[in-house]
Coordinates of C-alpha atoms and ligand atoms in Angstrom, one line a residue:
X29 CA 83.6 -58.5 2.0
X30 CA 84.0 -62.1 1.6
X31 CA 84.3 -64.4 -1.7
X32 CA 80.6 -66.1 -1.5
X33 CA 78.4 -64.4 -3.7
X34 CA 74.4 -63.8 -3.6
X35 CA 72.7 -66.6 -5.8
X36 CA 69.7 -64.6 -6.0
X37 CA 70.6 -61.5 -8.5
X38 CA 73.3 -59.6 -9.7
X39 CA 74.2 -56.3 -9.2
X40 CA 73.6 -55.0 -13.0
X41 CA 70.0 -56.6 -13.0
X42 CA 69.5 -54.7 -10.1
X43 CA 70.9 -51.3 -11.1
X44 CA 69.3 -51.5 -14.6
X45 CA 66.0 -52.6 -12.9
X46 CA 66.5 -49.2 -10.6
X47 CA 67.2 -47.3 -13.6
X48 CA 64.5 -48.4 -15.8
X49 CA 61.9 -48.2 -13.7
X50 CA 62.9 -45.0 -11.8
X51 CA 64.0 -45.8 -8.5
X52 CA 67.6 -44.4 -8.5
X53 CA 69.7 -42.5 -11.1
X54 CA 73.5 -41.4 -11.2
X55 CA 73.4 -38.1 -9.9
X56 CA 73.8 -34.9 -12.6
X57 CA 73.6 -38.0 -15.3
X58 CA 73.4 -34.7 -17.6
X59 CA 77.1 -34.3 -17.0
X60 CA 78.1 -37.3 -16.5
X61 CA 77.0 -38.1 -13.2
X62 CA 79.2 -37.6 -9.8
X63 CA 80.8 -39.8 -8.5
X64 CA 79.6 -42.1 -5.7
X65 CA 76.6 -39.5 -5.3
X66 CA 73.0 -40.5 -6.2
X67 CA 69.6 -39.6 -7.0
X68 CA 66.0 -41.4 -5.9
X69 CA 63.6 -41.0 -8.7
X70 CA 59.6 -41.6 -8.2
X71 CA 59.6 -44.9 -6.7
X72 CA 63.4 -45.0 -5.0
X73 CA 61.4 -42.1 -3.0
X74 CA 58.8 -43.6 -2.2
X75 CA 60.8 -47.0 -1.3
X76 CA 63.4 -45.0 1.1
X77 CA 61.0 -43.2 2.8
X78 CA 59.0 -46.7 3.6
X79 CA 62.3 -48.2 5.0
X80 CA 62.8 -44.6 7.1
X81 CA 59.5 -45.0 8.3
X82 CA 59.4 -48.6 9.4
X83 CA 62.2 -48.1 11.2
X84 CA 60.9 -44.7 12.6
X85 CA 57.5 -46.6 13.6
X86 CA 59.3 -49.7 15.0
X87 CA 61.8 -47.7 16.8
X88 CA 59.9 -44.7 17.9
X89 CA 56.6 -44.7 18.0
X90 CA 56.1 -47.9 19.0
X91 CA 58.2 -47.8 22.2
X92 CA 57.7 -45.7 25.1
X93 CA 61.9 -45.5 26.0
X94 CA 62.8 -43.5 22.5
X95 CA 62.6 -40.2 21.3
X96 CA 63.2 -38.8 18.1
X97 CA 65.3 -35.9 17.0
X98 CA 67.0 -33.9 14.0
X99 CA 70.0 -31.9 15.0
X100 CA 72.0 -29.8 12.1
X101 CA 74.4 -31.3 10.0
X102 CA 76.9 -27.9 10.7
X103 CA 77.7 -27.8 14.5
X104 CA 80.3 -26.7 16.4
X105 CA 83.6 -27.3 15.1
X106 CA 84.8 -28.4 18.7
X107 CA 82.5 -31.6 18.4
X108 CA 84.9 -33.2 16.0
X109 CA 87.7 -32.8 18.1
X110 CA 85.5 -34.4 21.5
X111 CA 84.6 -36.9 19.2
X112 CA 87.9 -38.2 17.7
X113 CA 86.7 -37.2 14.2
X114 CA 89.1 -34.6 13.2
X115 CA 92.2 -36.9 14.6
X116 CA 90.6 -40.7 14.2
X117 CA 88.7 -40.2 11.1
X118 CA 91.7 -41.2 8.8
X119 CA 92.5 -44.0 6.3
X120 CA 95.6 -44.3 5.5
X121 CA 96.2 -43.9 1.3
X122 CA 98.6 -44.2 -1.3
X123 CA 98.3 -42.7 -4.2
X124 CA 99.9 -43.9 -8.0
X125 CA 102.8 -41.7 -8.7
X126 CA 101.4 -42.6 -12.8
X127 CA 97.5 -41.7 -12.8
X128 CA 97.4 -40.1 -9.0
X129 CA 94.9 -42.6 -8.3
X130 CA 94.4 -43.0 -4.5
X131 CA 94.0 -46.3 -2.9
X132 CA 93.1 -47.4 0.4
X133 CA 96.5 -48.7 2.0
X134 CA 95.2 -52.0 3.9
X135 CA 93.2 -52.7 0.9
X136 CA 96.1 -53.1 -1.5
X137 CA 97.0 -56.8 -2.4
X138 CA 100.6 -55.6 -4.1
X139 CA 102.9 -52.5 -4.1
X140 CA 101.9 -51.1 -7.8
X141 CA 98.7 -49.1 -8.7
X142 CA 95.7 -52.3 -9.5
X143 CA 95.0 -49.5 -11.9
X144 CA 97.8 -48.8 -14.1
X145 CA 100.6 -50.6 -12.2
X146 CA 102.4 -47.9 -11.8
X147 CA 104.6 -47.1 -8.7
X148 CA 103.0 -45.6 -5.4
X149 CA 103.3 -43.2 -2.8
X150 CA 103.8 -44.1 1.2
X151 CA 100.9 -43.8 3.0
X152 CA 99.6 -41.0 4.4
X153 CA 96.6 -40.2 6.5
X154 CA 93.4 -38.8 4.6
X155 CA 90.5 -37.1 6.5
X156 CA 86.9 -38.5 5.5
X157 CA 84.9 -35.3 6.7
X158 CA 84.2 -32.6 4.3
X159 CA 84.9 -29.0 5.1
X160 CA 83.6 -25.6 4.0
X161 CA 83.4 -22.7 5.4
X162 CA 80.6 -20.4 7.3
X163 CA 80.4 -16.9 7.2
X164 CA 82.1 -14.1 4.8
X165 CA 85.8 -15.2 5.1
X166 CA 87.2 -18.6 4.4
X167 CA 90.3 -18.5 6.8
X168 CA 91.1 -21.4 9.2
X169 CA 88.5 -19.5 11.9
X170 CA 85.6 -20.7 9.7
X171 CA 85.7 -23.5 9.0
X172 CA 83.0 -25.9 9.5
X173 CA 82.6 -30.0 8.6
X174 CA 79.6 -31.5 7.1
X175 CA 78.9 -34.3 9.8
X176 CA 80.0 -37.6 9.1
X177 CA 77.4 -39.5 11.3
X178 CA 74.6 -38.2 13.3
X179 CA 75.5 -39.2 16.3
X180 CA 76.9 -36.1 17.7
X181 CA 73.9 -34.0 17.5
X182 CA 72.4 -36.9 20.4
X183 CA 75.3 -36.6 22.5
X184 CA 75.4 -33.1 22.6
X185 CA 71.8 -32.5 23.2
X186 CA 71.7 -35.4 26.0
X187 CA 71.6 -33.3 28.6
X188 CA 68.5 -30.8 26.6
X189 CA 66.7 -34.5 26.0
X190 CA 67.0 -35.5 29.3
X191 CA 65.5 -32.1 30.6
X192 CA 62.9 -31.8 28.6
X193 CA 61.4 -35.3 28.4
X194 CA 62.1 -36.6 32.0
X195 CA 63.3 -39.9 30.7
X196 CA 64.7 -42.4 32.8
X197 CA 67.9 -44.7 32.1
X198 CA 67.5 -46.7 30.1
X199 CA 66.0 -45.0 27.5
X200 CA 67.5 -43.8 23.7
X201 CA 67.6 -40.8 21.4
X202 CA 67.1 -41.6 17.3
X203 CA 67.3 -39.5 14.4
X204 CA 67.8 -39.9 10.9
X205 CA 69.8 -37.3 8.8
X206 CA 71.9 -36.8 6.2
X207 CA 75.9 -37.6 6.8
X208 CA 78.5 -37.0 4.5
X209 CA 82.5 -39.1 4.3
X210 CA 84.6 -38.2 1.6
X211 CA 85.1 -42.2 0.8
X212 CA 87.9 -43.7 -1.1
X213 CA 86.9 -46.9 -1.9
X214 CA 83.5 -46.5 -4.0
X215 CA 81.1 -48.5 -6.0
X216 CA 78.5 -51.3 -5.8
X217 CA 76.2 -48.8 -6.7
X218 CA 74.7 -47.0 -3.6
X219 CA 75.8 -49.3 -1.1
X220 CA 79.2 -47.0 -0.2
X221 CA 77.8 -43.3 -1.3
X222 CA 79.7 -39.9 -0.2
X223 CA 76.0 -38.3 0.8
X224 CA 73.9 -40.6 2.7
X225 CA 71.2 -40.9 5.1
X226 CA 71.9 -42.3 8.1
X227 CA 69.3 -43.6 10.9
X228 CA 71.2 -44.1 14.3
X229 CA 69.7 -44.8 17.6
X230 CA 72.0 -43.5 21.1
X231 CA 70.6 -45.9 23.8
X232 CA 71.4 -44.8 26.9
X233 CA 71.9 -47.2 29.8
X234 CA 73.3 -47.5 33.1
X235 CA 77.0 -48.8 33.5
X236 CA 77.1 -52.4 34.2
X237 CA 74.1 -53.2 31.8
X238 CA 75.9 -52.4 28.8
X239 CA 77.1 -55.6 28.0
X240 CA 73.3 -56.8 28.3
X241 CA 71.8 -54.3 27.1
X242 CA 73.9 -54.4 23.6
X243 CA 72.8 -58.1 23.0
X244 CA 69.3 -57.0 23.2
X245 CA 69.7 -54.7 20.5
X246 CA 71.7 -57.2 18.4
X247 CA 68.5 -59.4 18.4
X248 CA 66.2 -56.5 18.0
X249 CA 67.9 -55.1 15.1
X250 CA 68.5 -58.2 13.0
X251 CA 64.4 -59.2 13.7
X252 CA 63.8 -55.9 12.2
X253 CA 65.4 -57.0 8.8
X254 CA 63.4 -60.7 9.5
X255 CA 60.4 -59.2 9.9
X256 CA 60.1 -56.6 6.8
X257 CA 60.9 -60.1 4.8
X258 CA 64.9 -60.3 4.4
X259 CA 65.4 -64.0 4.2
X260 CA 67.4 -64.8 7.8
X261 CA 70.1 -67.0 5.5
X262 CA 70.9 -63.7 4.1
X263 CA 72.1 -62.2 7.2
X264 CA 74.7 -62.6 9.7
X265 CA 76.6 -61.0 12.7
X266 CA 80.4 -60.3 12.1
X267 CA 82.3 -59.5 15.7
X268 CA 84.6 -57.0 15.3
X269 CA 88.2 -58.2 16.4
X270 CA 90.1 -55.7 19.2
X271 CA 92.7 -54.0 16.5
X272 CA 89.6 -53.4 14.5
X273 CA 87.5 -51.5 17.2
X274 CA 86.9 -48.1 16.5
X275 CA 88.7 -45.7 19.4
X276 CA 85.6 -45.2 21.2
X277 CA 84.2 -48.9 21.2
X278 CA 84.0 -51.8 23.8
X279 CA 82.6 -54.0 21.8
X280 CA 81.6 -53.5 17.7
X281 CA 79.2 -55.9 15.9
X282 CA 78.0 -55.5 12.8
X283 CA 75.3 -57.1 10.8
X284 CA 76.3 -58.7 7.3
X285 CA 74.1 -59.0 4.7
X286 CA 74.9 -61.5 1.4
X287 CA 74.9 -58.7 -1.1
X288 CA 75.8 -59.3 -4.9
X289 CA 78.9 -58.8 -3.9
X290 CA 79.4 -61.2 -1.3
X291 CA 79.0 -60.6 2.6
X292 CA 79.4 -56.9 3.3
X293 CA 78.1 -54.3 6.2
X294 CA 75.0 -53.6 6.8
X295 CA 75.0 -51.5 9.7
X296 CA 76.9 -51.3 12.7
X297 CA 76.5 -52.0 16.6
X298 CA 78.6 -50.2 19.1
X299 CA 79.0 -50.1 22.7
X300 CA 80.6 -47.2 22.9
X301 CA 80.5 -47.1 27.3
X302 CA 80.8 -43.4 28.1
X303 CA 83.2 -42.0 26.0
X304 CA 80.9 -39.9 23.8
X305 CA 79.3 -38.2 26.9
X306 CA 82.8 -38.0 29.0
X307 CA 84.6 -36.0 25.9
X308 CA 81.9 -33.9 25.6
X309 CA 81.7 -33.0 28.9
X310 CA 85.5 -32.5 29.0
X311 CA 85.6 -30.5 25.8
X312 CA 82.5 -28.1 26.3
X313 CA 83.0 -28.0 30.0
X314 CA 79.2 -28.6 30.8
X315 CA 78.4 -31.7 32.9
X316 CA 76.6 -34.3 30.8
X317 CA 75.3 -36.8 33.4
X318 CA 72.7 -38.4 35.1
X319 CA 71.1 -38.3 38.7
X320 CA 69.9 -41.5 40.0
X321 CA 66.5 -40.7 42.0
X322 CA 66.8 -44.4 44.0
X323 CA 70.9 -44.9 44.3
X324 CA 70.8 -40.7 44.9
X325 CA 73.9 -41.2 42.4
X326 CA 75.2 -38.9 39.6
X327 CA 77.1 -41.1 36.9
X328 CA 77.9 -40.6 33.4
X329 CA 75.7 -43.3 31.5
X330 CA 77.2 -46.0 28.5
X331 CA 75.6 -46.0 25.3
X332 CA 74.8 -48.8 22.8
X333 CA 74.3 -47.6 19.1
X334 CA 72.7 -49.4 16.4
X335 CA 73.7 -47.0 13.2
X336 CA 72.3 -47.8 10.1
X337 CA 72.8 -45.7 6.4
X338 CA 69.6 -45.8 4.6
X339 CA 70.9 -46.6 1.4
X340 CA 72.2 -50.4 2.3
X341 CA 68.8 -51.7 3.8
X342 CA 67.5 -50.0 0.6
X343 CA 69.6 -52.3 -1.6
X344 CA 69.3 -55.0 0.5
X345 CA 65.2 -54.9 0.1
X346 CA 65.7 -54.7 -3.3
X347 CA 68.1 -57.1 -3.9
X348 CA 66.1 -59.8 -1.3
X349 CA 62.4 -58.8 -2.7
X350 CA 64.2 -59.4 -6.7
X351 CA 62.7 -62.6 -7.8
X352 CA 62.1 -64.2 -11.7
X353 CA 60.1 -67.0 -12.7
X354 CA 59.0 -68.7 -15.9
X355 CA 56.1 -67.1 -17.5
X356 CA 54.6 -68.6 -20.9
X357 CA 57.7 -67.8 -22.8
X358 CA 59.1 -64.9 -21.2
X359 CA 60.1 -64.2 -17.3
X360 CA 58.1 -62.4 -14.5
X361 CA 60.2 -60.0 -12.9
X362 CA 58.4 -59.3 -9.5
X363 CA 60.1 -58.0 -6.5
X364 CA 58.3 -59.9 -3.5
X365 CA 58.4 -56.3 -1.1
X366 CA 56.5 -56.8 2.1
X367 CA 53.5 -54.4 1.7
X368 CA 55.0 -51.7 4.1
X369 CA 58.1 -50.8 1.9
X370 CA 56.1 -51.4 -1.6
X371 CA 56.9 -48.2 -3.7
X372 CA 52.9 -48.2 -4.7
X373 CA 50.8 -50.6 -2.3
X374 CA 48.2 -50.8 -5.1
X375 CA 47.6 -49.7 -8.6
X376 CA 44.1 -49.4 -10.4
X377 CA 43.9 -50.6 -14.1
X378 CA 41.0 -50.0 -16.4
X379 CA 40.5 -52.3 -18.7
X380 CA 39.8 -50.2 -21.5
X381 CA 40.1 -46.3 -21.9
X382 CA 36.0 -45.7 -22.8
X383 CA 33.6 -43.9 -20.9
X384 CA 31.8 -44.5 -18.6
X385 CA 34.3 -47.2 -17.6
X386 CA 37.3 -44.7 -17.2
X387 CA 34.9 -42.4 -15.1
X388 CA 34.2 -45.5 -12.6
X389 CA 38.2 -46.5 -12.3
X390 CA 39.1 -42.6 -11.8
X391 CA 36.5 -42.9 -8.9
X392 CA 37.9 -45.5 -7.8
X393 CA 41.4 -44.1 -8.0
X394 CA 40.8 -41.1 -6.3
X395 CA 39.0 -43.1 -3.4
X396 CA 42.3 -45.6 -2.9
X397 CA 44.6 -42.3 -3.1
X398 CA 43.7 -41.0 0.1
X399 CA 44.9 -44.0 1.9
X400 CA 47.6 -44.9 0.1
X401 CA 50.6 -44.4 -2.9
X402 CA 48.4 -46.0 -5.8
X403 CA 49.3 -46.2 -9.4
X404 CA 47.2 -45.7 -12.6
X405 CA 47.7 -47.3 -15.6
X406 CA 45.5 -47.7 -18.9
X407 CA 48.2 -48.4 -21.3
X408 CA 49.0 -51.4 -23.2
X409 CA 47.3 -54.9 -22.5
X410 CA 45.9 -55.7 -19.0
X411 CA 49.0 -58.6 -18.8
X412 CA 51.6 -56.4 -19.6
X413 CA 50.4 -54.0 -16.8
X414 CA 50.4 -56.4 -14.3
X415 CA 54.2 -57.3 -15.5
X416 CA 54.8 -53.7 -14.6
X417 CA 53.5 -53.7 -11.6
X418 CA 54.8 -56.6 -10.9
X419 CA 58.6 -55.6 -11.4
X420 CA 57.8 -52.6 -8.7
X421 CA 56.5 -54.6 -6.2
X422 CA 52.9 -53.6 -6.4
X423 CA 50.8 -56.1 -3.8
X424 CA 47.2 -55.6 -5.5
X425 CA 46.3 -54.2 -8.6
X426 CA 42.8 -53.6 -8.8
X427 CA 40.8 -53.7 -12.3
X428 CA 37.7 -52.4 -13.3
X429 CA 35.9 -53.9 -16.5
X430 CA 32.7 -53.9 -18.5
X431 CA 30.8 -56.1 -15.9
X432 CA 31.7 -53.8 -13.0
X433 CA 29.3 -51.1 -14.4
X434 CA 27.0 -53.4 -14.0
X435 CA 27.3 -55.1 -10.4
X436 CA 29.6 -52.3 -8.9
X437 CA 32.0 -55.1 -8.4
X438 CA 35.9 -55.1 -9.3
X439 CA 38.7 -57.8 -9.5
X440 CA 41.5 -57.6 -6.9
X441 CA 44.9 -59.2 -8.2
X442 CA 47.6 -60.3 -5.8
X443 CA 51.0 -60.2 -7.0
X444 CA 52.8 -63.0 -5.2
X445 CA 49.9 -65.9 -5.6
X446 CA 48.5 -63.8 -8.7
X447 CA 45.5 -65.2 -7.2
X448 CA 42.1 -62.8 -8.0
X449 CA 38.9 -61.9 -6.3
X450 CA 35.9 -60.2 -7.8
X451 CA 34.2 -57.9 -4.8
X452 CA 32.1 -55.1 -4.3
X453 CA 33.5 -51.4 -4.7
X454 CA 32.1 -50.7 -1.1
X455 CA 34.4 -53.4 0.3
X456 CA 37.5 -52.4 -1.6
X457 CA 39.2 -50.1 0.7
X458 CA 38.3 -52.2 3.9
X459 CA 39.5 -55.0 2.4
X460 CA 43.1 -53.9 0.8
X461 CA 43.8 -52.4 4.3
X462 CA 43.2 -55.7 5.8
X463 CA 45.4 -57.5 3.0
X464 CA 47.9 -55.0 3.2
X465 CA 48.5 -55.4 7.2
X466 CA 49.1 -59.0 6.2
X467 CA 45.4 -61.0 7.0
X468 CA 44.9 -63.6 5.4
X469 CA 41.6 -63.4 4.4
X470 CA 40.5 -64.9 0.9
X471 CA 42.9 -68.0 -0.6
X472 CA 41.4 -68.1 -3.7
X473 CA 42.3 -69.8 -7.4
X474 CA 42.8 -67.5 -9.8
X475 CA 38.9 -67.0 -11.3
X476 CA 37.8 -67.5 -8.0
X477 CA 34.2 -66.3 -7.3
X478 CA 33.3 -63.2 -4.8
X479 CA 34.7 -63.6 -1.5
X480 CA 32.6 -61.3 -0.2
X481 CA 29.2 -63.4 -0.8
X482 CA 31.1 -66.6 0.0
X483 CA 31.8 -66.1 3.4
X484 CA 28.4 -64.5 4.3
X485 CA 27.0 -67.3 3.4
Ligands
ATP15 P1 82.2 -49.3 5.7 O1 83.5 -49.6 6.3 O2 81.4 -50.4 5.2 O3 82.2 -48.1 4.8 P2 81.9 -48.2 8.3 O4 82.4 -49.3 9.2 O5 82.8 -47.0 8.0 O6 81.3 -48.8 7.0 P3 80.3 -47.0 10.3 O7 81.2 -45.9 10.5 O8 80.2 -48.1 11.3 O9 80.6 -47.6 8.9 O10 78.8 -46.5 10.0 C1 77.6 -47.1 10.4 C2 76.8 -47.5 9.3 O11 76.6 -46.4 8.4 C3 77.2 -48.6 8.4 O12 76.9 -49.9 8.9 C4 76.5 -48.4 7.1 O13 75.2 -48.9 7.2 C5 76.4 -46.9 7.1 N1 77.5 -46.2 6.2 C6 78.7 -45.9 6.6 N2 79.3 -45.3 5.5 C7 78.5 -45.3 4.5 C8 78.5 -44.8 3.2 N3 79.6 -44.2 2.7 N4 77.4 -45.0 2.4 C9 76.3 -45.6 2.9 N5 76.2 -46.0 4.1 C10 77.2 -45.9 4.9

């Protein structure tokens, strides 16, 4: 992490924001929360699994060299010890001989706890993965770790992928899945968390294209961030120096983004060549390689890996969409989210709660429902409602009034220009789907007249 700090927001607006509006709490906050563990409420839901799927649709679906899959988070004991995990995944701690604080050593600036000051421990090696036990007994037999990535359940399962699909090289494996590290160093809300979801692609290529292979998905990952609206001054690649690289890495890159907190990971980039397959293949005794139909060569093949946790792109949409601007005399809270990751893409406001005009807006309601995650809201004056829609990154609120029993027509809002449109019901749906998929079609003031009639004219 690095001393410049976001100019944009501060952490507390944003935690308080998350809080209040019911995107994430502390989890048990009945008991007084646990540590470094949290919960999405209504909206955080919604928000993570927009980010899951964006990246699931952009990685996945829309390319014909992936594949998805979801391995368990228990496996095979022996995969830790292929993988380095049970040796490698160590950070060296002190701990304060006053409080019993633990620190991470090559974090410390001094020699005394930054806590209490008191005096501290040499260090000694700390494994990250958590451990419990399967079965009846709880002797050294059964024990079993709660994965720390998702990787592992690719590797092991290359050789089932491979057999099943008929892929050729170079294509990749994805999943996303829950990974568990028992971390030291915590805080900054849920950008470090000890449960977290993790989306990790294994992109398998042959050796000798690695190197090009890994600056394609440099590109491709950072123009994923550009492209669901993270402002590209906000992020940056940071190259991993050689006595930094993980045991099993060529080459490491990571992507930086300018949190509150200053630069800080946002997810990783490895070329991890073939150790992965290699130790596997050693460990389990199985071959775990690949038969070239044109060289008529079996080789084992290198991997790049783009691994992401879900939870830091969440914060990093949030803090990027948080914007405030002068309103009369009070601010606008809005969070600018690009329609895909919106919490609620639109919400449906009545503009008073008397019949028949309630009846019309439930219609309505009901109609927008089955193609998206729409709010309803008939509380409090219609400004005030767009506020709150405003501060959860609702694109379009749509209202229904007194005139729209009349004409059938209703007023669409936008939430960035706050320009409005009045059209007819019939065109509503059409019209949201082609706003929401980013068309420009209607520019209006705000009071401007139908759009409809004005461009069948
Ligand atoms: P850091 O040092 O910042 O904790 P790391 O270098 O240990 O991260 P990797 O092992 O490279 O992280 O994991 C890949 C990605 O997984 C990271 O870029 C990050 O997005 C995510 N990640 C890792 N640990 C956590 C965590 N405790 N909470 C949330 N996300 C995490």
């Amino acid at each position: 992490m690095t001393e410049e700090k976001s100019d944009k927001v501060d952490m507390e607006k944003i935690v308080s924001l998350s809080r209040r509006r019911g995107f994430i709490f502390p989890s048990s906050e009945i008991y007084g929360g646990l540590q470094s563990c949290w919960d999405y409420g209504p909206l955080g839901v919604e928000l993570k699994r927009n980010v899951k799927e964006a990246w699931w649709r952009a990685m996945v679906q829309e390319r014909d060299d992936m594949v998805g899959m979801d391995a368990s988070i228990m496996m095979h004991p022996k995969t830790w010890e292929a993988s380095g995990h049970l040796e490698g995944f160590t950070d060296p701690l002190v701990e304060c001989k006053n409080c019993h604080l633990r620190w991470k050593a090559d974090e410390l600036e001094g020699d005394k706890c930054p806590s209490c000051g008191g005096e501290l421990t040499e260090p000694r090696l700390f494994n990250m993965m958590f451990k419990t036990f399967m079965g009846p007994v709880e002797d050294d037999a059964s024990v079993v770790y709660l994965r720390p990535e998702t990787a592992q359940g690719m590797f092991v399962n290359f050789q089932n992928v491979l057999n099943t699909t008929r892929k050729r090289l170079p294509f990749g494996i994805a999943q996303i899945g829950k990974a568990f590290r028992n971390e030291i160093t915590t805080g900054n809300f849920i950008f470090r968390s000890r449960e977290f979801e993790m989306m990790e692609i294994e992109y398998f290529v042959k050796p000798g294209t690695d190197e090009e292979w890994f600056d394609y998905w440099l590109e491709e990952r950072l123009n994923w961030y550009i492209k669901l609206g993270i402002d590209k001054d906000h992020l940056r690649f940071r190259e991993h120096s050689k006595e930094e690289l993980s045991h099993y890495s060529r080459r490491t890159v990571d992507i930086n983004y300018l949190f509150p907190m200053g630069w800080a990971e946002l997810e990783g980039i490895a070329n991890r060549g073939d150790f992965d397959l290699s130790q596997h293949a050693k460990f389990s005794g199985k071959e775990l390689n690949y038969f070239d139909e044109e060289t008529k060569e079996h080789f084992v093949p290198c991997v790049v890996e783009p691994s992401v946790g879900v939870s830091r792109p969440v914060l990093a949409f949030l803090c990027d969409a948080y914007d405030e601007e002068p309103d009369k005399d009070e601010i606008r809270v809005v969070l600018r989210f690009h329609p895909d990751l919106a919490p609620m893409k639109v919400a449906v406001l009545p503009l008073s709660r008397r019949e028949p005009l309630v009846e019309m807006a439930k219609d309505v309601y009901a109609g927008l429902r089955k193609c998206w995650a729409v709010a309803y809201d008939d509380a409090q004056s219609i400004g005030r409602r767009y506020r709150r829609q405003d501060e959860i990154g609702t694109p379009f609120c749509v209202t229904v009034d007194f005139q729209s029993l009349e004409d059938n027509q209703v007023t669409i809002r936008e939430r960035d220009s706050m320009n409005q449109i009045r059209l007819p019901v019939e065109e509503l749906q059409e019209t949201l789907t082609a706003k929401l998929a980013g068309e420009d079609l209607f520019v209006l003031p705000p009071g401007g007249t139908v759009w409809l009639e004005e461009t069948k004219k």
